[in-house]
PDB file of C-alpha atoms in Angstrom:
ATOM      1  CA  MET A   1      15.320   8.559 -11.333  1.00 58.00           C
ATOM      2  CA  GLY A   2      13.645   8.720  -7.994  1.00 70.00           C
ATOM      3  CA  LYS A   3      13.385   5.629  -4.953  1.00 69.00           C
ATOM      4  CA  LEU A   4      10.717   5.720  -5.092  1.00 80.00           C
ATOM      5  CA  SER A   5      10.826   4.593  -9.032  1.00 86.00           C
ATOM      6  CA  ILE A   6      12.657   2.045  -7.865  1.00 86.00           C
ATOM      7  CA  LEU A   7      10.737   0.376  -5.466  1.00 81.00           C
ATOM      8  CA  LYS A   8       7.690   0.429  -7.872  1.00 87.00           C
ATOM      9  CA  GLU A   9       9.903  -1.335 -10.783  1.00 88.00           C
ATOM     10  CA  PHE A  10      11.293  -3.913  -7.720  1.00 83.00           C
ATOM     11  CA  PHE A  11       7.860  -5.336  -6.761  1.00 83.00           C
ATOM     12  CA  GLY A  12       5.838  -5.281 -11.027  1.00 86.00           C
ATOM     13  CA  TYR A  13       9.161  -7.396 -10.881  1.00 86.00           C
ATOM     14  CA  LEU A  14       8.409  -9.347  -8.012  1.00 84.00           C
ATOM     15  CA  CYS A  15       4.393  -9.745  -9.055  1.00 85.00           C
ATOM     16  CA  ARG A  16       5.784 -10.993 -12.923  1.00 88.00           C
ATOM     17  CA  ARG A  17       8.008 -13.110 -12.355  1.00 85.00           C
ATOM     18  CA  LYS A  18       5.699 -14.902  -8.878  1.00 84.00           C
ATOM     19  CA  LYS A  19       8.640 -14.409  -6.464  1.00 81.00           C
ATOM     20  CA  TRP A  20       6.895 -14.201  -3.971  1.00 83.00           C
ATOM     21  CA  TRP A  21       9.032 -15.377  -2.063  1.00 86.00           C
ATOM     22  CA  LEU A  22      11.336 -13.014  -1.938  1.00 83.00           C
ATOM     23  CA  ILE A  23       9.055 -10.811  -0.544  1.00 84.00           C
ATOM     24  CA  PRO A  24       8.990 -12.114   3.275  1.00 88.00           C
ATOM     25  CA  ILE A  25      13.024 -12.613   3.438  1.00 88.00           C
ATOM     26  CA  ILE A  26      12.582  -8.272   2.345  1.00 87.00           C
ATOM     27  CA  ILE A  27      10.071  -7.411   5.036  1.00 88.00           C
ATOM     28  CA  PHE A  28      12.578  -9.826   7.642  1.00 92.00           C
ATOM     29  CA  LEU A  29      15.789  -7.462   6.283  1.00 90.00           C
ATOM     30  CA  ILE A  30      14.409  -4.087   6.607  1.00 88.00           C
ATOM     31  CA  LEU A  31      12.744  -4.747  10.630  1.00 89.00           C
ATOM     32  CA  LEU A  32      16.790  -6.407  10.875  1.00 85.00           C
ATOM     33  CA  GLY A  33      17.899  -3.560   9.447  1.00 85.00           C
ATOM     34  CA  ALA A  34      15.619  -1.050  11.670  1.00 84.00           C
ATOM     35  CA  LEU A  35      16.483  -3.356  14.272  1.00 78.00           C
ATOM     36  CA  VAL A  36      20.295  -2.479  14.654  1.00 77.00           C
ATOM     37  CA  VAL A  37      19.444   1.459  14.087  1.00 77.00           C
ATOM     38  CA  LEU A  38      17.588   1.791  16.833  1.00 72.00           C
ATOM     39  CA  SER A  39      19.882  -0.434  19.105  1.00 72.00           C
ATOM     40  CA  GLU A  40      22.137   2.880  18.002  1.00 73.00           C
ATOM     41  CA  THR A  41      20.065   4.716  20.763  1.00 66.00           C
ATOM     42  CA  ALA A  42      20.601   4.337  25.006  1.00 63.00           C
ATOM     43  CA  ALA A  43      17.227   4.476  25.218  1.00 68.00           C
ATOM     44  CA  VAL A  44      16.567   1.320  23.754  1.00 65.00           C
ATOM     45  CA  ALA A  45      19.110  -0.735  23.864  1.00 66.00           C
ATOM     46  CA  PRO A  46      17.934  -2.414  27.067  1.00 70.00           C
ATOM     47  CA  PHE A  47      15.410  -3.432  25.839  1.00 69.00           C
ATOM     48  CA  ILE A  48      17.491  -5.446  22.554  1.00 67.00           C
ATOM     49  CA  TYR A  49      19.930  -6.728  24.678  1.00 68.00           C
ATOM     50  CA  THR A  50      16.859  -8.436  26.200  1.00 69.00           C
ATOM     51  CA  LEU A  51      15.097 -10.161  23.109  1.00 68.00           C
ATOM     52  CA  PHE A  52      18.800 -11.698  22.381  1.00 66.00           C
TER      53      PHE A  52
END
């Protein structure tokens, strides 16, 4: 069972159960995780510090 099939099954669950309100939360968490990963590099850090 690959990672892609897990994501497909999860979004299928969201569609079947009409849990549309979870999609913005998941997108926000993915973006926040990407921000944390990008902030570890020294070149991006000064731009992120200005946001906060």
